mmCIF file of C-alpha atoms in Angstrom:
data_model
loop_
_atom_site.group_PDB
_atom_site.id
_atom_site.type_symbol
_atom_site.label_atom_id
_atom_site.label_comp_id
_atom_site.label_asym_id
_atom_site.label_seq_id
_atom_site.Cartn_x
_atom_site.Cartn_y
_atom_site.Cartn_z
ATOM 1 C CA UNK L 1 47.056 -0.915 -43.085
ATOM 2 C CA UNK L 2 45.163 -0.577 -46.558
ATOM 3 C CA UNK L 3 41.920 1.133 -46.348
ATOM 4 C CA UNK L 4 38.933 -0.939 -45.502
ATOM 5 C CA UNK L 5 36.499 -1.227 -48.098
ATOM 6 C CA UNK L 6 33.069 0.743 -47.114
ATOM 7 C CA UNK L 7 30.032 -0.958 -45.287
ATOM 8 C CA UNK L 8 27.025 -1.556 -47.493
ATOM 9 C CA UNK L 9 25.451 1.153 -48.070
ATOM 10 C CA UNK L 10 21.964 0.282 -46.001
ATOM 11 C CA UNK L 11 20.985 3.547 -44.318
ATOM 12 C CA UNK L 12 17.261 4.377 -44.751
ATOM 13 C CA UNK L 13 16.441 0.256 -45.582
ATOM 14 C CA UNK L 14 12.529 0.113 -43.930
ATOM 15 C CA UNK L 15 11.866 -2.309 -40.973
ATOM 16 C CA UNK L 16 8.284 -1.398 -41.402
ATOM 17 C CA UNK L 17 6.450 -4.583 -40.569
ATOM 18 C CA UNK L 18 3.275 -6.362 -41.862
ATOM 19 C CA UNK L 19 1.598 -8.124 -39.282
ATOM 20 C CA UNK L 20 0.854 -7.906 -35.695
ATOM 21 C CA UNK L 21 1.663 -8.665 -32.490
ATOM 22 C CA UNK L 22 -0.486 -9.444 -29.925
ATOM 23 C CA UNK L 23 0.435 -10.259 -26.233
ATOM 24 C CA UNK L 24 -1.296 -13.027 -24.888
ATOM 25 C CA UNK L 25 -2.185 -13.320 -21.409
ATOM 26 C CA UNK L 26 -0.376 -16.903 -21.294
ATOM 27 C CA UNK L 27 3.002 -16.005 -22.837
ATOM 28 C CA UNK L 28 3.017 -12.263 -20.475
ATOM 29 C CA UNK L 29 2.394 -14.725 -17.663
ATOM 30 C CA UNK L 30 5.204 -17.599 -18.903
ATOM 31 C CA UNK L 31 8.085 -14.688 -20.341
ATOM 32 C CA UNK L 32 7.769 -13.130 -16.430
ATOM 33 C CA UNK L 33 7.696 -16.440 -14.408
ATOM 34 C CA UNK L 34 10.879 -17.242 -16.592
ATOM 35 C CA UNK L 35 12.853 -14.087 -14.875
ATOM 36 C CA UNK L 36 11.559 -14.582 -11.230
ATOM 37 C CA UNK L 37 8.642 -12.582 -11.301
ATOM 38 C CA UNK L 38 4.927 -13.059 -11.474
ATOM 39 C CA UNK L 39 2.475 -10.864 -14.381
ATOM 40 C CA UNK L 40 2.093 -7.638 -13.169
ATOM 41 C CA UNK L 41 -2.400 -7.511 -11.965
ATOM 42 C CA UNK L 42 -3.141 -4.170 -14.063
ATOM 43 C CA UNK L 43 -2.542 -5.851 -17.440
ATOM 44 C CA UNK L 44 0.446 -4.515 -18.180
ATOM 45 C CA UNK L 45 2.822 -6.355 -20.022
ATOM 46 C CA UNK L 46 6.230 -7.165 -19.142
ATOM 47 C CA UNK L 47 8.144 -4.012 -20.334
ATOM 48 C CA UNK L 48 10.753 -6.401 -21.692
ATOM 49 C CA UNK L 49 8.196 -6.909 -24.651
ATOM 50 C CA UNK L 50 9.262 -3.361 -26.109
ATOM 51 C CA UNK L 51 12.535 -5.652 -27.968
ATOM 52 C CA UNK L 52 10.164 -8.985 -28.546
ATOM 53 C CA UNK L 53 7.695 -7.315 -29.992
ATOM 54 C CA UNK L 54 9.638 -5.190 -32.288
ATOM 55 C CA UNK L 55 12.061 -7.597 -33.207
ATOM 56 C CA UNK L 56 9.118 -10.596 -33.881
ATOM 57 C CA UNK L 57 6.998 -8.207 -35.462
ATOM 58 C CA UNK L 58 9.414 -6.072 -37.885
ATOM 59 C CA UNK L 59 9.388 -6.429 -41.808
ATOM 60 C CA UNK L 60 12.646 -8.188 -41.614
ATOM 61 C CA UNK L 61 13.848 -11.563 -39.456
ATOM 62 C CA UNK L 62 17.077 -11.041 -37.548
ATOM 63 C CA UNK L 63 18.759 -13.267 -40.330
ATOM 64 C CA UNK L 64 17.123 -11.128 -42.925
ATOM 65 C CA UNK L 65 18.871 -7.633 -41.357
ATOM 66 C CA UNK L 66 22.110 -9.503 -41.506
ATOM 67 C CA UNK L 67 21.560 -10.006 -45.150
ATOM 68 C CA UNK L 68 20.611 -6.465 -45.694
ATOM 69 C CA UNK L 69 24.011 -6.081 -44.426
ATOM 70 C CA UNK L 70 25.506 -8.551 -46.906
ATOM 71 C CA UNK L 71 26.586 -10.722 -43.228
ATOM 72 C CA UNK L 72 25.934 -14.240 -42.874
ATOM 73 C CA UNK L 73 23.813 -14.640 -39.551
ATOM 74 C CA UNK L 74 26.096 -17.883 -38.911
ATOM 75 C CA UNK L 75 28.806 -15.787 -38.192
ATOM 76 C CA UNK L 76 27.383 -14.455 -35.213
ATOM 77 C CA UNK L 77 25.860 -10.945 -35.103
ATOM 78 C CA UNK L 78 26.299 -9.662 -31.322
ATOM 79 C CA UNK L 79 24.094 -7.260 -29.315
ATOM 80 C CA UNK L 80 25.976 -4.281 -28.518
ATOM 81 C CA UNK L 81 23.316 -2.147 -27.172
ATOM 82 C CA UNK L 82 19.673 -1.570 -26.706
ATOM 83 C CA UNK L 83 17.736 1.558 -26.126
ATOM 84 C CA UNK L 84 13.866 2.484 -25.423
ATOM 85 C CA UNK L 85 11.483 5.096 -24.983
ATOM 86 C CA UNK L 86 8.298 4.120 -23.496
ATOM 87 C CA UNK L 87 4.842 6.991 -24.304
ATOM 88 C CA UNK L 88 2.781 4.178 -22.859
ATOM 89 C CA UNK L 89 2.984 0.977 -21.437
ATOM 90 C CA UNK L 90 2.625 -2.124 -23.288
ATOM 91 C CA UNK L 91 -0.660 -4.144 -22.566
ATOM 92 C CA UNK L 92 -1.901 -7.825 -22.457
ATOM 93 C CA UNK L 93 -4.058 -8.557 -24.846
ATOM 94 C CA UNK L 94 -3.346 -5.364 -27.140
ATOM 95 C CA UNK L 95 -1.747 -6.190 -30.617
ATOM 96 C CA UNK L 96 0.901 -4.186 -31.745
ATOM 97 C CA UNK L 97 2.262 -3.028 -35.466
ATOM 98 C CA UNK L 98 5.743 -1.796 -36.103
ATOM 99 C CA UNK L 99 7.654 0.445 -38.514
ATOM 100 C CA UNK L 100 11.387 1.241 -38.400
ATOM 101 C CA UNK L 101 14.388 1.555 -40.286
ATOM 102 C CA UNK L 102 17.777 1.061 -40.414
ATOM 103 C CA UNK L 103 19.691 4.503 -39.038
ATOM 104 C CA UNK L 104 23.424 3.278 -40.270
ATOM 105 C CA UNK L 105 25.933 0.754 -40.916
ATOM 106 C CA UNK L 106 29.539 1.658 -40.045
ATOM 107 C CA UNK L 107 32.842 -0.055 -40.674
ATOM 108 C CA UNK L 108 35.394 0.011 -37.553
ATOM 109 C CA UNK L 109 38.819 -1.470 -36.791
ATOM 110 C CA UNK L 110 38.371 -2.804 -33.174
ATOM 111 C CA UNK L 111 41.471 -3.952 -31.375
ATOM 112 C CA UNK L 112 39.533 -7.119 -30.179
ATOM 113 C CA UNK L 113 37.469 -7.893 -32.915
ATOM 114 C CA UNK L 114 39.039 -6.703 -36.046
ATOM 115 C CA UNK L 115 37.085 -5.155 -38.797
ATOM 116 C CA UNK L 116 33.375 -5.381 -37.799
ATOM 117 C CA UNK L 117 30.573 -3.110 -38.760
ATOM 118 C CA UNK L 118 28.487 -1.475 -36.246
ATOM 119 C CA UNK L 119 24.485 -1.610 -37.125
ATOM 120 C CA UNK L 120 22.052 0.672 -35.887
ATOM 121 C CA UNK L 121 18.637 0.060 -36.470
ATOM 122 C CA UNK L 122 15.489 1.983 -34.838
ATOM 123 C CA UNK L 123 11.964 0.528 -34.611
ATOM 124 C CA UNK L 124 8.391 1.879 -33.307
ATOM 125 C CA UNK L 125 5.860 0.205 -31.932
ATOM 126 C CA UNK L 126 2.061 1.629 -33.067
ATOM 127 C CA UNK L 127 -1.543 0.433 -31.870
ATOM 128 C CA UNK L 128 -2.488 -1.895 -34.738
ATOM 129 C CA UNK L 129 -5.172 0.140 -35.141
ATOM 130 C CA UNK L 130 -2.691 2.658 -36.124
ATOM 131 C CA UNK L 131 -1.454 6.052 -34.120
ATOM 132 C CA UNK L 132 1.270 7.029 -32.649
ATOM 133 C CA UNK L 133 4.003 5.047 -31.309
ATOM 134 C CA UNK L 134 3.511 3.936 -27.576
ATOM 135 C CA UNK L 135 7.660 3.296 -27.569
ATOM 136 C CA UNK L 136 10.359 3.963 -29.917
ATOM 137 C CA UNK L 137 13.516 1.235 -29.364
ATOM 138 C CA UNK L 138 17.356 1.827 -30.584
ATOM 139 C CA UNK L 139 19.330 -1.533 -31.147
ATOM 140 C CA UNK L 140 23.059 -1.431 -32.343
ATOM 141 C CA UNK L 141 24.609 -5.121 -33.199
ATOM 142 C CA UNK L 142 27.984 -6.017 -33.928
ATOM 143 C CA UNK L 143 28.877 -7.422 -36.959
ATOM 144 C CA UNK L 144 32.367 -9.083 -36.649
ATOM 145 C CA UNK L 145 33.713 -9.368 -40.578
ATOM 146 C CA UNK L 146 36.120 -12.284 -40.493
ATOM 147 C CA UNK L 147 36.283 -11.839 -44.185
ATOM 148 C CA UNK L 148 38.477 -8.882 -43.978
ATOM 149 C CA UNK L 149 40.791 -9.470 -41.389
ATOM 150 C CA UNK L 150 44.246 -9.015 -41.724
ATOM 151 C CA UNK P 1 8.891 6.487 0.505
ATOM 152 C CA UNK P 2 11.602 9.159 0.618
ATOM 153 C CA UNK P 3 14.402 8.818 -2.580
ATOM 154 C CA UNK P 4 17.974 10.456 -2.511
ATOM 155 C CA UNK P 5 20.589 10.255 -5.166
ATOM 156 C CA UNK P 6 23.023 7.930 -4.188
ATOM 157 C CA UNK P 7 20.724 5.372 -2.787
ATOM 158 C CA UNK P 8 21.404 1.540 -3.115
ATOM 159 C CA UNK P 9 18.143 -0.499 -5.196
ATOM 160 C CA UNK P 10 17.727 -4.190 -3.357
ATOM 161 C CA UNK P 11 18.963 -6.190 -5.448
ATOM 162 C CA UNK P 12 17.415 -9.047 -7.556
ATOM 163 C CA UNK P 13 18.847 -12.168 -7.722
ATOM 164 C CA UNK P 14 18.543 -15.234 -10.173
ATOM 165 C CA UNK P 15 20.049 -18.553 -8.631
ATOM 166 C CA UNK P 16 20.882 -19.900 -11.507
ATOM 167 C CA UNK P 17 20.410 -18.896 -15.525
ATOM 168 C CA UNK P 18 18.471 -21.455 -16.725
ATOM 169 C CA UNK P 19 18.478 -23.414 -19.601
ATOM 170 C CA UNK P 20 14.668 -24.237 -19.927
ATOM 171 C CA UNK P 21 14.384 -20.316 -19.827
ATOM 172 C CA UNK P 22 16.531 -20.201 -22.965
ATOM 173 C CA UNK P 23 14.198 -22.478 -24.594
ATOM 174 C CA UNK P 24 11.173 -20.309 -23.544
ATOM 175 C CA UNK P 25 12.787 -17.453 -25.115
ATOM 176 C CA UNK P 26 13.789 -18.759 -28.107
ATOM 177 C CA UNK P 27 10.133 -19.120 -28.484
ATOM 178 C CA UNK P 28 8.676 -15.425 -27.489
ATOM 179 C CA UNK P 29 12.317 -14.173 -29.750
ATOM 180 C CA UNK P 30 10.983 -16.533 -32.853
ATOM 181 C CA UNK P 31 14.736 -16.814 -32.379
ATOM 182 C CA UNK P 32 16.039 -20.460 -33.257
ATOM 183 C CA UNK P 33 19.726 -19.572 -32.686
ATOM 184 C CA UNK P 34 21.287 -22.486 -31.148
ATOM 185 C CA UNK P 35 23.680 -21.196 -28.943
ATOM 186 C CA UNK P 36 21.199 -20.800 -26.563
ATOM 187 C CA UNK P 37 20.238 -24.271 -27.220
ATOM 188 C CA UNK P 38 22.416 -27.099 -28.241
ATOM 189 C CA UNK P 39 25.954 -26.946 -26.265
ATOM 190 C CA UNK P 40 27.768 -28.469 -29.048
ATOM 191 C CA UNK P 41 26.824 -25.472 -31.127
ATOM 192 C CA UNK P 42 28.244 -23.317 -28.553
ATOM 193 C CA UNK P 43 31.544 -25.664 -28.213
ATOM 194 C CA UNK P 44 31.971 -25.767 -32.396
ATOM 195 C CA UNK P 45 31.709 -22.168 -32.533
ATOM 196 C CA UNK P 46 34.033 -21.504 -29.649
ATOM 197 C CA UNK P 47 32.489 -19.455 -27.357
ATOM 198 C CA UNK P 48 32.605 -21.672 -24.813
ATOM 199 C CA UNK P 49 30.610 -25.065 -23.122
ATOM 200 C CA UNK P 50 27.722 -24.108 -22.055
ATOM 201 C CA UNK P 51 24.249 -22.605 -23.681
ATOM 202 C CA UNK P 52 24.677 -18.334 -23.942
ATOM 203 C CA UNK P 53 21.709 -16.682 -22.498
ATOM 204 C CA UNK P 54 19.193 -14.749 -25.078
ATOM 205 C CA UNK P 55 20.340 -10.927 -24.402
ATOM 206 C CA UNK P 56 17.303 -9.588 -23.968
ATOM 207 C CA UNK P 57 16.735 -11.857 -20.797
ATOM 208 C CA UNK P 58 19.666 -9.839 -19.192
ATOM 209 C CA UNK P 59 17.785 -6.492 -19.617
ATOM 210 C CA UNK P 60 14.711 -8.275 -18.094
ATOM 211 C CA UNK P 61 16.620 -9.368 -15.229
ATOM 212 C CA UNK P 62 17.934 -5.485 -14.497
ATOM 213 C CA UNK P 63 13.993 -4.238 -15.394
ATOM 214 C CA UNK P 64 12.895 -6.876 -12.476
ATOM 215 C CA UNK P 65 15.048 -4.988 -10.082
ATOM 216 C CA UNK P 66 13.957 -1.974 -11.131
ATOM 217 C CA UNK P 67 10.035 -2.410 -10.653
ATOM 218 C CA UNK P 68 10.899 -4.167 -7.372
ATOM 219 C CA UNK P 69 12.723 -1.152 -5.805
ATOM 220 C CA UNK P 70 9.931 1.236 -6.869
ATOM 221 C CA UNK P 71 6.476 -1.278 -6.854
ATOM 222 C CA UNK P 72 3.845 0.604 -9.444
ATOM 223 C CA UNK P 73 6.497 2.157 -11.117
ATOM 224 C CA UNK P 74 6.639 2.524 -15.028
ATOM 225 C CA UNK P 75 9.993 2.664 -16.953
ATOM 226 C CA UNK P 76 10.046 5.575 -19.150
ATOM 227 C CA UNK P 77 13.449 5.207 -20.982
ATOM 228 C CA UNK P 78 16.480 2.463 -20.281
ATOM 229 C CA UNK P 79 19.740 1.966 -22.177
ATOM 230 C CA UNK P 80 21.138 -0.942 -21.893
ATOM 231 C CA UNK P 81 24.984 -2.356 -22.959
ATOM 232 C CA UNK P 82 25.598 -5.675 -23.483
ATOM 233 C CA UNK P 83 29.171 -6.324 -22.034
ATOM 234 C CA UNK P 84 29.424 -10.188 -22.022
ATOM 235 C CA UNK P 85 27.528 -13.271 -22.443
ATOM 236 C CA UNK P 86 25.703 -14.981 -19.698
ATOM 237 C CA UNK P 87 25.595 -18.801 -19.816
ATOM 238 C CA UNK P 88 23.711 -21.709 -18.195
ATOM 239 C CA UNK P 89 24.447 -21.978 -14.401
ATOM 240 C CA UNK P 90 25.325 -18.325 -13.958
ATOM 241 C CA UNK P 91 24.378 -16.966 -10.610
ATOM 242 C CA UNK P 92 23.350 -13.448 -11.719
ATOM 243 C CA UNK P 93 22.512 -10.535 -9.208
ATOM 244 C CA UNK P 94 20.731 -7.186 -10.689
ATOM 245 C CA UNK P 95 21.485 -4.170 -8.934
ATOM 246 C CA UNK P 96 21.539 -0.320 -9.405
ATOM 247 C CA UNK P 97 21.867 3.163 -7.453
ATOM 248 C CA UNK P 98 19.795 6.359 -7.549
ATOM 249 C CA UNK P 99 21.435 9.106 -9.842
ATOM 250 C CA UNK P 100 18.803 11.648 -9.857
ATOM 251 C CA UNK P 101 14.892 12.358 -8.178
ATOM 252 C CA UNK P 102 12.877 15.108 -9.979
ATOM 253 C CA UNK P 103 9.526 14.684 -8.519
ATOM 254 C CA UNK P 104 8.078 11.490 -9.416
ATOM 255 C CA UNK P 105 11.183 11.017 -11.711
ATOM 256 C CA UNK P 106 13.826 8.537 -10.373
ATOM 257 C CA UNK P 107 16.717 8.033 -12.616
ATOM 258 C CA UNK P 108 19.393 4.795 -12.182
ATOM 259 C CA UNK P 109 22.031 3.237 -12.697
ATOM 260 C CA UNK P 110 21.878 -0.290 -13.127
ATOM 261 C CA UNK P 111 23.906 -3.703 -13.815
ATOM 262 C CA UNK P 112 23.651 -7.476 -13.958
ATOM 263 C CA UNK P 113 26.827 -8.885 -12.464
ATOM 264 C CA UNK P 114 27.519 -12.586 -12.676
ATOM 265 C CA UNK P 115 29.414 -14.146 -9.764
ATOM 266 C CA UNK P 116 32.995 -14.424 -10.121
ATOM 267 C CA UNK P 117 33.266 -12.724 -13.361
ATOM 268 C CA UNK P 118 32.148 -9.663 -13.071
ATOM 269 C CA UNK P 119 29.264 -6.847 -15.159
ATOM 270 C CA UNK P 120 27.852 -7.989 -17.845
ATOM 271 C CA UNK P 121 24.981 -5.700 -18.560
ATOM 272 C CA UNK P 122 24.868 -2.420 -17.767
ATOM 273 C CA UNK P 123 22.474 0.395 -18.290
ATOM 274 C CA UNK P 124 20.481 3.777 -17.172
ATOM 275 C CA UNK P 125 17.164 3.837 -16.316
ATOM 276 C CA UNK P 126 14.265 6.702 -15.947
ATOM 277 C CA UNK P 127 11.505 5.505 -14.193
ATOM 278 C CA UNK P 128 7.717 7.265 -13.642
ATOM 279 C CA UNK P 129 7.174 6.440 -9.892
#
């Protein structure tokens, strides 16, 4: 097989963000009645925020990382894994800022998929009032390039 | 409450994956992508014929089991891999084992299995008890 082209070079591209995100009380209590379970009574958030907060609040859309990546959302980015680190827990009410970045972009031959290039992107989630992060979240999606299939 | 490696988390079961959920999430995701919406969308772009389940959901499902099995706990760290989809109608059971206790340290193992098919999440889990 002729050597794949390389993957856009997008290593180091900032997911700092530029506004914030704040967890209501309403949307805590709707996200956890939507899995089975009822808010948490300390205030807490649902620790699931860690990825909805980072991905709402990031300097980039999910669409907008694709293009970064020179891949057309439509063709169907896929999650292939998710990571966190929590200092803190997340809080109702709190609002939330985010920086990040994108760690690398790697072209692979996969036996199911084809070519596809395998993202890996790393965001932080900061007081808005600025400080250290209270998590830290790896995400790696799959990004199947039909283009260059055999 | 005494903890061993080895021991079995209850597990926590959703009925059904629901399609008004998807729209919920689409919502807290600011995530209009319509395969967890609009079947024909899923049907045109062959992945199957029913709505997919928003990802994330998954790992809250397995997170709900954890901070049942240990109530008050906090989850320090959890990796999660995304194996397959999940779509409308799946009955989904969370479940996950003990793999280590160092004081108030628990860490797990943990999956989301949908009936009849199999894992489709699974992950590792540290948890501040």
């Amino acid at each position: 097989m002729d050597e794949l082209p390389p993957a856009p070079a997008v290593a180091g591209t900032s997911l700092d963000g530029t506004k914030l995100f704040t967890i209501s009380a309403e949307e805590n209590a709707a996200l956890c009645r939507s899995t089975g379970v009822e808010p948490a009574a300390d205030g807490s958030a649902h620790p699931i925020y860690y990825y909805i907060a980072t991905q709402v609040a990031m300097g980039k859309t999910v669409a907008g990382v694709c293009e970064t990546c020179e891949f057309d959302v439509e063709d169907g980015p896929m999650m292939g894994s998710s990571g966190v680190r929590f200092n803190a827990p997340l809080m109702v009410g709190e609002s939330y800022k985010v920086t990040g970045e994108i760690l690398s972009l790697v072209r692979k031959l996969s036996r199911k998929l084809g070519v596809m290039d395998v993202l890996t992107y790393r965001l932080r989630l900061h007081p808005a009032a600025g400080g250290d992060a209270l998590l830290e979240t790896d995400n790696v999606w799959v990004l199947p390039r039909k283009e260059l299939a055999a | 409450m005494s903890i061993s490696i080895g021991d079995a988390l209850p597990p926590f079961v959703i009925p059904s994956a629901s399609p008004d959920a998807m729209k919920h999430w689409a919502v807290f995701l600011a995530d209009p992508n319509p395969i967890h919406l609009d079947v024909e969308v899923v049907k045109a772009k062959g992945l199957g014929d029913k709505r997919i389940n928003q990802g994330p959901m998954n790992v809250a499902f397995m997170m709900n089991m954890l901070m049942a099995a240990f109530p008050g706990c906090r989850i320090e760290a959890m990796d999660s891999r995304f194996l397959d989809n999940v779509y409308e109608g799946d009955h989904l059971t969370a479940s996950g084992t003990v793999t280590a206790v160092d004081g108030n340290r628990v860490s797990c193992e943990c999956k989301l299995d949908v009936a009849g098919r199999g894992t489709v999440n699974s992950g590792t889990a540290t948890l501040i008890i």
